[in-house]
Amino acid sequence: MSVTPAKKLMNDPPGVVNEYIEGLVETYPGLHYLEGFPQVKVVFRADIPCGRGTYDKVAVISGGCSDDEPAHAGFVGEGMLTAAICGDVFSSPPVDSILDGIRAVTGHKGCLLIVKNYTGDRLNFGLAAEEAKSEGFDVETVFVEDDCALPPPRGIAGRRGLAGTVLVQKVAGAAAAAGLSLADVAAEAKHASEVVGTMGVALHPCTLPGLGLADRLGPGKMEYGLGIHGEPGASVNDIQPVDEVVSHVLKEILSKETNYVPITPGSRVVLMINGLGVTPLMELVIAEGKAVPKFLVEHGMAVDRVYTGSCMTSLDMQGFSISIMRADPSILLRLDAETKAPYWPVAVEGNRPLTKLPVPIPPSRSAKSSEPRKLPLKQNEQGKLLKEAIEAGVNAIINLKDKLNEWDSAVGDGDCGSTILRAEKQILEDFKNYPLNDSAETFHEIGSSIGRSLGGTSGIIHTICKEACVQMLASSHSDVMPKKWAEALAAAIAAVKKYGKAGAGYIKLLDALIPALSTPLEKELDTGGDPSTAFIISSAAALDGAESTKHMIAKAGCATYVPEERQSVPDPGTMNLVGWHPSLVWQYIQVISPRKVASIFLYFCIIASAFMYSSSSNCTFEDRNFYIEMVSLMKKPSTAAENAPQTWLSFVTKFGLVCVIGLLACMMAVVITNEENHNLVQDGARRVIAKGQTGNIIFEGKYGGREVAIKALPPVDSVIALKEVSILEKVDNHPNIVRFYTSSKGSTEFWIGLERCGCNLGQLFESYQFNTALQNEKCSNFLEYFKQKVNKLWIEDFFPSPQLLGIMRDIARGLSELHQQDIIHGNLSVEHVLVTQFGTGFRGKLCSFGRSKEDVSQEEKEEDMYHVGLIFFECITCRYYDPPGEGFELPKKKKRFEISKIKHCEAKDLLLGLLENKDKPRLKAVDVIKHPIFWSAEQKVLFLTEASNRLHNEAPKSSPLDLLRQSSGNVFNGRWSNIIGDKNMLDNLKTYGGEPTSLKSLLRFVRGSHQHYRPELEAGTLYDNFYKYFSDKFPGLFMEVYTVIKTFFSQEPQFKRLFDDSTF
């Protein structure tokens, strides 16, 4: 095992922990340390009076050895840890330091110790807890054992505590900040520790400050389950692709054989990708990008939150760990709560579709044609030769990748070959779509391929010649006139000087091209001299300029940052251009006229020779004479082409592919915006999907190989069609708005290509109510599949199933996106809500934007919300009744139904807010999204318990309790205990106390019952039954409490996310 000195940026290795703590408290004003520092390494919140026992909330304390930074001191702050106890590197903090920390921050509500399960930590924190208790402190301890790498049984040592500890600390800190008791904070922390699992993988272990670097794994190896203190893990393997690594880690954490974590298919999870020390963020994001879809595809789980960053490290270990926590609503509430801890990562939340289709690139305004490129049915002779030429050139450059990288490493960042390789591979990938019978259009397409894939300086070098390409393609003549090439050369030079901020003496290319363009070439051409002679003279001037750059020190570009002694290697970007195989020029010159060959060859001889002389030290005076001789030969190109092929090939062997290289340099530089290579293909049978109210028809079709719906509008509706396309382009990336693919105008119709969905909401209703069959076979099949998955669309009178509730919420989400961009739908109905399959479930999407408006007022948005209310009324009342209010015709066999008769309070409140708000603004779309009608039973129970905690601390005559007392009559009359009736439930009154006559005491009874039955509730799906038990007996309970909390406490951390638009 080899040991080499480790490089560290520090002053004194033994004092590294002390300097880290000093740096932390100097940087963050909210942190402080105790007077006994550095012997006592305790970091605590600076806003807490030290040692006075006056802190009015539960103190949350954690800690451990100092090699896991930012854990744990970096997580001290309001809403997370109250204090962190720091040990030395790989050493648990001593008992005295832990006890000092407890004394410093603990008040009358006690403290919770969160301890990673390592023997030293358990012993030291455990003994400190016992001593603190003997001094009268109220102390609870939760041990975190989230390691899933090592197989059971683990004996008395148990599983190690890893990065999942950070999530447990956040849950506990948020619970304490919400004012919970010590018992409740400890219970939430313990529950969080039981539903989280972690496993890591490392490429090499860490090195201790001041010691050498020892790589016990060896080259090409990686280790699963390596501990955060460098201890060996589960297995050592060959390095694998990150896709395989992520799959293996997820499989191990969620394994049913070990059963370490109670997370099953159908669960929702929290994901943390944690860097172990020196892992680049790029690699962490790649890992999370692979993990997120695997949850759904391989494990049947949805990801609610993603945290990425280095939270619990092991010094300079290279690797990452994955932590998975079950996303119970109570846990999400704590994780989302605000915190001032400096290193708590920002969560990424939101719906994550199985796949994200790319958003089409807007078409180029300067494109020659908006029509899609069409492949020639049969290649002519020119097309065949051009095909062979391009393939030969591209493959030659691909073989130069390693050499180009080697040269670039000496004077740049070492990626030139790899960068060029991407461009060449892109050409090969797009090659099948090139219109090879048309040289000009083919080079346009080559430019498009390069523009999409080639960045860096190489891309700029190609781009400067754009004007040369434009000049050539603009010419309608068979010949490209010499004057045109001179003008193109001038434009290229001007572009380099403008954007490179350089002139002669700064960039080697300019030092060759400027002499070529100046007096000789311009003078000869302006005075009507022989073009060939003019180019020969200018070629010699270019060679003189190029030769003068051999020993020139770079004054522009990346090489300016490189020491002079290292600027002796060939320029890799230049060598890229001269790397083409010599046979390529011979193949290409046969496909264009001799006159054009002469013009192109003469012009690009200047550029290629300048490149060669700028980068090579092997060019001689004899080479120059040979070059001029070859240029002279170009005066008779037909003779040269017919009788001297070997002379041509010997020339390009010396100087590179001067003709085609220069030409391709121009062509590839034309950054043509990605033009759609798809056609909107109509179904020949014109199978109708649906018919619109205004005569438009939606029928089946294909686009880019996928099935689409083609909306056909008559010419009189072209304005409506254009408006719809404009709206769709602005909101196309939202998951609850139908995807827009393309549009085109035919001779008799305007077509819009849209995402193909299963059916509309009206068709779904009719299928359940009347078993109506649809004429379109695919729509009919979708409805059958939907009905197999969803037995009942309404689970009880006047309340929709969870699937229908999800579609209702999707409607609000789609409309929220429109309203945020000041757009209204303007014509919303059940026919304009599409239903499609998404994963194992279903999703609602808005469509039909022909009557939409932009730059609208809030009043116009309220009109949209009124129509949402009408749709929701149909969803909630099983569509059996007409909506309430004025202005509606009553169809036969229907009767009007008043909202007040709806028994379900959440549904009633939502409809009142949308349809009958006369004295206050109508609900906004974002309000609807957050409305409790969409909450699960578990969320509602946890909300009631949190509300009970908050109201318990209120003064008896406070405004919130006054409103709560006034609301009691809407929930029960007399003693609520008489309504309960159940003896087993009433026995809880003895435990939780309270007079059964007030709404506050009923709320406390619900909270107490939840705590009593919590193990059973969290073991299965019993929350539905628990909530139903109370909501059946007290239908108004939830909404009355919800109103009080929303009125008075909506901005408090534990509730803010539920009510604040900005946090959604």
Short mmCIF file of C-alpha atoms in Angstrom, two decimals, residues 214-450:
data_model
loop_
_atom_site.label_atom_id
_atom_site.label_comp_id
_atom_site.label_asym_id
_atom_site.label_seq_id
_atom_site.Cartn_x
_atom_site.Cartn_y
_atom_site.Cartn_z
CA ALA A 214 -3.09 5.95 1.82
CA ASP A 215 -5.29 4.40 -0.84
CA ARG A 216 -6.08 0.98 0.56
CA LEU A 217 -8.65 0.36 -2.19
CA GLY A 218 -6.16 0.61 -5.03
CA PRO A 219 -6.68 1.87 -8.59
CA GLY A 220 -9.92 1.06 -10.34
CA LYS A 221 -11.70 0.05 -7.14
CA MET A 222 -14.64 1.39 -5.15
CA GLU A 223 -16.22 0.38 -1.85
CA TYR A 224 -19.88 0.09 -0.89
CA GLY A 225 -20.83 0.92 2.68
CA LEU A 226 -17.59 2.65 3.64
CA GLY A 227 -18.04 4.31 7.06
CA ILE A 228 -17.80 8.06 7.61
CA HIS A 229 -14.71 7.48 9.76
CA GLY A 230 -12.98 5.53 7.01
CA GLU A 231 -13.85 2.11 8.41
CA PRO A 232 -14.26 -0.69 5.87
CA GLY A 233 -17.68 -1.24 4.34
CA ALA A 234 -19.67 -4.10 2.89
CA SER A 235 -17.69 -4.89 -0.27
CA VAL A 236 -14.91 -3.69 -2.57
CA ASN A 237 -15.77 -3.75 -6.28
CA ASP A 238 -14.44 -2.54 -9.60
CA ILE A 239 -15.57 1.01 -10.34
CA GLN A 240 -19.01 0.88 -11.94
CA PRO A 241 -21.08 3.41 -13.89
CA VAL A 242 -23.07 5.68 -11.60
CA ASP A 243 -26.33 4.30 -13.02
CA GLU A 244 -25.45 0.84 -11.67
CA VAL A 245 -24.17 2.27 -8.39
CA VAL A 246 -27.41 4.15 -7.74
CA SER A 247 -29.54 1.10 -8.58
CA HIS A 248 -27.53 -1.07 -6.19
CA VAL A 249 -27.66 1.44 -3.32
CA LEU A 250 -31.43 1.97 -3.64
CA LYS A 251 -31.99 -1.78 -3.78
CA GLU A 252 -29.96 -2.33 -0.62
CA ILE A 253 -31.68 0.43 1.36
CA LEU A 254 -35.17 -0.75 0.35
CA SER A 255 -34.36 -4.46 0.64
CA LYS A 256 -37.13 -6.65 2.02
CA GLU A 257 -34.56 -9.20 3.20
CA THR A 258 -32.96 -6.80 5.67
CA ASN A 259 -36.22 -4.87 6.26
CA TYR A 260 -34.20 -2.00 7.70
CA VAL A 261 -36.58 0.72 6.48
CA PRO A 262 -40.41 0.40 6.52
CA ILE A 263 -40.86 1.89 3.04
CA THR A 264 -43.03 -0.08 0.63
CA PRO A 265 -44.19 0.34 -2.99
CA GLY A 266 -46.72 3.14 -3.20
CA SER A 267 -44.92 5.19 -0.58
CA ARG A 268 -43.69 8.74 -1.06
CA VAL A 269 -40.11 9.44 -0.04
CA VAL A 270 -37.55 12.11 0.74
CA LEU A 271 -34.19 11.73 -1.02
CA MET A 272 -30.85 13.10 0.12
CA ILE A 273 -27.74 12.82 -2.07
CA ASN A 274 -24.86 13.59 0.29
CA GLY A 275 -21.31 14.28 -0.85
CA LEU A 276 -18.69 12.62 1.34
CA GLY A 277 -16.08 15.36 1.06
CA VAL A 278 -14.53 16.10 -2.33
CA THR A 279 -17.13 14.77 -4.72
CA PRO A 280 -17.90 17.41 -7.38
CA LEU A 281 -21.44 18.76 -7.39
CA MET A 282 -21.73 17.64 -11.00
CA GLU A 283 -21.39 14.00 -9.91
CA LEU A 284 -23.90 14.44 -7.09
CA VAL A 285 -26.47 15.91 -9.46
CA ILE A 286 -25.88 13.08 -11.94
CA ALA A 287 -26.54 10.60 -9.12
CA GLU A 288 -29.76 12.32 -8.08
CA GLY A 289 -30.85 12.53 -11.69
CA LYS A 290 -30.50 8.75 -11.95
CA ALA A 291 -32.12 8.08 -8.58
CA VAL A 292 -35.34 10.09 -8.95
CA PRO A 293 -36.84 8.15 -11.90
CA LYS A 294 -35.64 4.81 -10.50
CA PHE A 295 -37.90 5.25 -7.48
CA LEU A 296 -40.95 5.29 -9.71
CA VAL A 297 -39.82 2.79 -12.36
CA GLU A 298 -38.02 0.21 -10.20
CA HIS A 299 -39.66 0.62 -6.81
CA GLY A 300 -43.10 2.15 -7.40
CA MET A 301 -42.43 5.17 -5.20
CA ALA A 302 -42.76 8.93 -5.70
CA VAL A 303 -40.12 11.45 -4.58
CA ASP A 304 -41.55 14.43 -2.66
CA ARG A 305 -38.33 16.22 -1.72
CA VAL A 306 -34.72 16.09 -2.92
CA TYR A 307 -31.77 17.48 -0.95
CA THR A 308 -28.33 17.64 -2.55
CA GLY A 309 -25.01 18.74 -1.10
CA SER A 310 -22.29 17.83 1.35
CA CYS A 311 -24.12 17.53 4.68
CA MET A 312 -22.22 14.77 6.50
CA THR A 313 -18.76 14.22 5.09
CA SER A 314 -15.61 12.35 5.96
CA LEU A 315 -12.86 14.92 5.40
CA ASP A 316 -11.65 14.42 1.80
CA MET A 317 -13.37 11.13 1.05
CA GLN A 318 -14.52 10.89 -2.57
CA GLY A 319 -17.97 9.42 -2.99
CA PHE A 320 -21.55 9.95 -1.93
CA SER A 321 -24.25 8.46 0.23
CA ILE A 322 -27.96 8.17 -0.46
CA SER A 323 -30.49 8.63 2.33
CA ILE A 324 -34.15 7.72 1.89
CA MET A 325 -36.81 8.80 4.39
CA ARG A 326 -40.50 7.99 4.22
CA ALA A 327 -42.34 11.19 3.35
CA ASP A 328 -45.03 11.13 6.00
CA PRO A 329 -46.96 14.44 6.02
CA SER A 330 -45.77 15.10 9.58
CA ILE A 331 -42.17 14.70 8.42
CA LEU A 332 -42.63 16.94 5.39
CA LEU A 333 -44.15 19.57 7.66
CA ARG A 334 -40.95 19.58 9.75
CA LEU A 335 -38.54 19.39 6.84
CA ASP A 336 -40.27 22.32 5.12
CA ALA A 337 -40.31 24.49 8.24
CA GLU A 338 -37.96 27.47 8.18
CA THR A 339 -34.52 27.27 9.74
CA LYS A 340 -31.56 29.60 10.10
CA ALA A 341 -29.03 26.77 10.27
CA PRO A 342 -26.33 27.92 7.81
CA TYR A 343 -25.72 24.63 6.04
CA TRP A 344 -29.21 23.15 5.80
CA PRO A 345 -29.69 22.47 2.06
CA VAL A 346 -32.54 23.87 0.02
CA ALA A 347 -35.10 21.21 -0.87
CA VAL A 348 -36.39 20.63 -4.38
CA GLU A 349 -40.08 19.78 -4.33
CA GLY A 350 -42.82 19.36 -6.91
CA ASN A 351 -44.26 16.71 -9.19
CA ARG A 352 -41.66 14.75 -11.10
CA PRO A 353 -42.96 13.21 -14.33
CA LEU A 354 -41.55 9.89 -15.42
CA THR A 355 -40.10 11.56 -18.48
CA LYS A 356 -39.66 15.17 -19.47
CA LEU A 357 -40.08 15.88 -23.14
CA PRO A 358 -37.75 18.60 -24.38
CA VAL A 359 -39.23 21.97 -25.23
CA PRO A 360 -38.87 22.69 -28.95
CA ILE A 361 -36.28 25.32 -29.85
CA PRO A 362 -37.87 28.40 -31.42
CA PRO A 363 -37.31 28.49 -35.19
CA SER A 364 -34.54 30.68 -36.55
CA ARG A 365 -35.64 34.01 -37.95
CA SER A 366 -32.80 33.88 -40.44
CA ALA A 367 -33.34 30.32 -41.61
CA LYS A 368 -33.46 29.89 -45.36
CA SER A 369 -36.68 27.95 -45.14
CA SER A 370 -39.11 26.99 -42.42
CA GLU A 371 -39.97 23.77 -44.23
CA PRO A 372 -38.44 20.58 -42.80
CA ARG A 373 -35.39 19.20 -44.62
CA LYS A 374 -36.25 16.39 -47.02
CA LEU A 375 -33.86 13.55 -47.79
CA PRO A 376 -33.26 12.81 -51.47
CA LEU A 377 -34.97 9.62 -52.48
CA LYS A 378 -31.87 8.69 -54.42
CA GLN A 379 -28.39 10.19 -54.19
CA ASN A 380 -26.88 11.46 -57.40
CA GLU A 381 -23.19 11.13 -58.19
CA GLN A 382 -22.39 14.38 -56.40
CA GLY A 383 -24.30 13.23 -53.32
CA LYS A 384 -22.43 9.93 -53.17
CA LEU A 385 -19.04 11.58 -53.45
CA LEU A 386 -19.96 14.23 -50.88
CA LYS A 387 -21.08 11.50 -48.49
CA GLU A 388 -17.75 9.69 -48.80
CA ALA A 389 -15.84 12.95 -48.38
CA ILE A 390 -17.57 13.99 -45.17
CA GLU A 391 -17.33 10.53 -43.62
CA ALA A 392 -13.60 10.35 -44.36
CA GLY A 393 -12.94 13.78 -42.86
CA VAL A 394 -14.98 13.18 -39.71
CA ASN A 395 -13.42 9.81 -38.99
CA ALA A 396 -9.93 11.27 -39.41
CA ILE A 397 -10.66 13.91 -36.76
CA ILE A 398 -12.13 11.33 -34.38
CA ASN A 399 -8.84 9.44 -34.49
CA LEU A 400 -6.97 12.61 -33.48
CA LYS A 401 -8.89 13.10 -30.20
CA ASP A 402 -6.18 11.94 -27.78
CA LYS A 403 -3.40 13.89 -29.52
CA LEU A 404 -5.48 17.07 -29.54
CA ASN A 405 -6.19 16.70 -25.83
CA GLU A 406 -2.50 16.16 -25.16
CA TRP A 407 -1.51 19.37 -26.94
CA ASP A 408 -4.34 21.31 -25.34
CA SER A 409 -3.25 20.16 -21.86
CA ALA A 410 0.01 22.05 -22.34
CA VAL A 411 -1.55 25.37 -23.30
CA GLY A 412 -5.20 25.12 -22.27
CA ASP A 413 -7.68 23.02 -20.35
CA GLY A 414 -7.04 19.73 -22.10
CA ASP A 415 -10.45 19.25 -23.69
CA CYS A 416 -9.96 20.27 -27.31
CA GLY A 417 -10.02 16.72 -28.64
CA SER A 418 -13.03 15.76 -26.56
CA THR A 419 -14.87 18.92 -27.61
CA ILE A 420 -14.18 18.34 -31.27
CA LEU A 421 -15.18 14.69 -30.86
CA ARG A 422 -18.69 15.71 -29.76
CA ALA A 423 -19.06 17.79 -32.89
CA GLU A 424 -17.82 15.05 -35.20
CA LYS A 425 -20.12 12.47 -33.60
CA GLN A 426 -23.02 14.89 -33.96
CA ILE A 427 -22.27 15.14 -37.68
CA LEU A 428 -22.31 11.34 -37.98
CA GLU A 429 -25.55 11.13 -36.01
CA ASP A 430 -27.26 13.76 -38.18
CA PHE A 431 -25.68 12.49 -41.37
CA LYS A 432 -28.72 10.47 -42.43
CA ASN A 433 -30.78 13.66 -42.61
CA TYR A 434 -28.41 15.66 -44.81
CA PRO A 435 -29.70 16.57 -48.29
CA LEU A 436 -26.47 15.37 -49.91
CA ASN A 437 -27.58 16.16 -53.47
CA ASP A 438 -27.46 19.85 -52.55
CA SER A 439 -23.97 20.89 -51.41
CA ALA A 440 -25.00 24.27 -50.05
CA GLU A 441 -27.88 22.88 -48.01
CA THR A 442 -25.69 20.02 -46.78
CA PHE A 443 -23.18 22.49 -45.40
CA HIS A 444 -26.00 24.41 -43.79
CA GLU A 445 -26.94 21.18 -42.02
CA ILE A 446 -23.32 20.54 -41.03
CA GLY A 447 -23.29 24.01 -39.53
CA SER A 448 -26.45 23.19 -37.61
CA SER A 449 -24.93 19.98 -36.26
CA ILE A 450 -21.78 21.76 -35.12
#
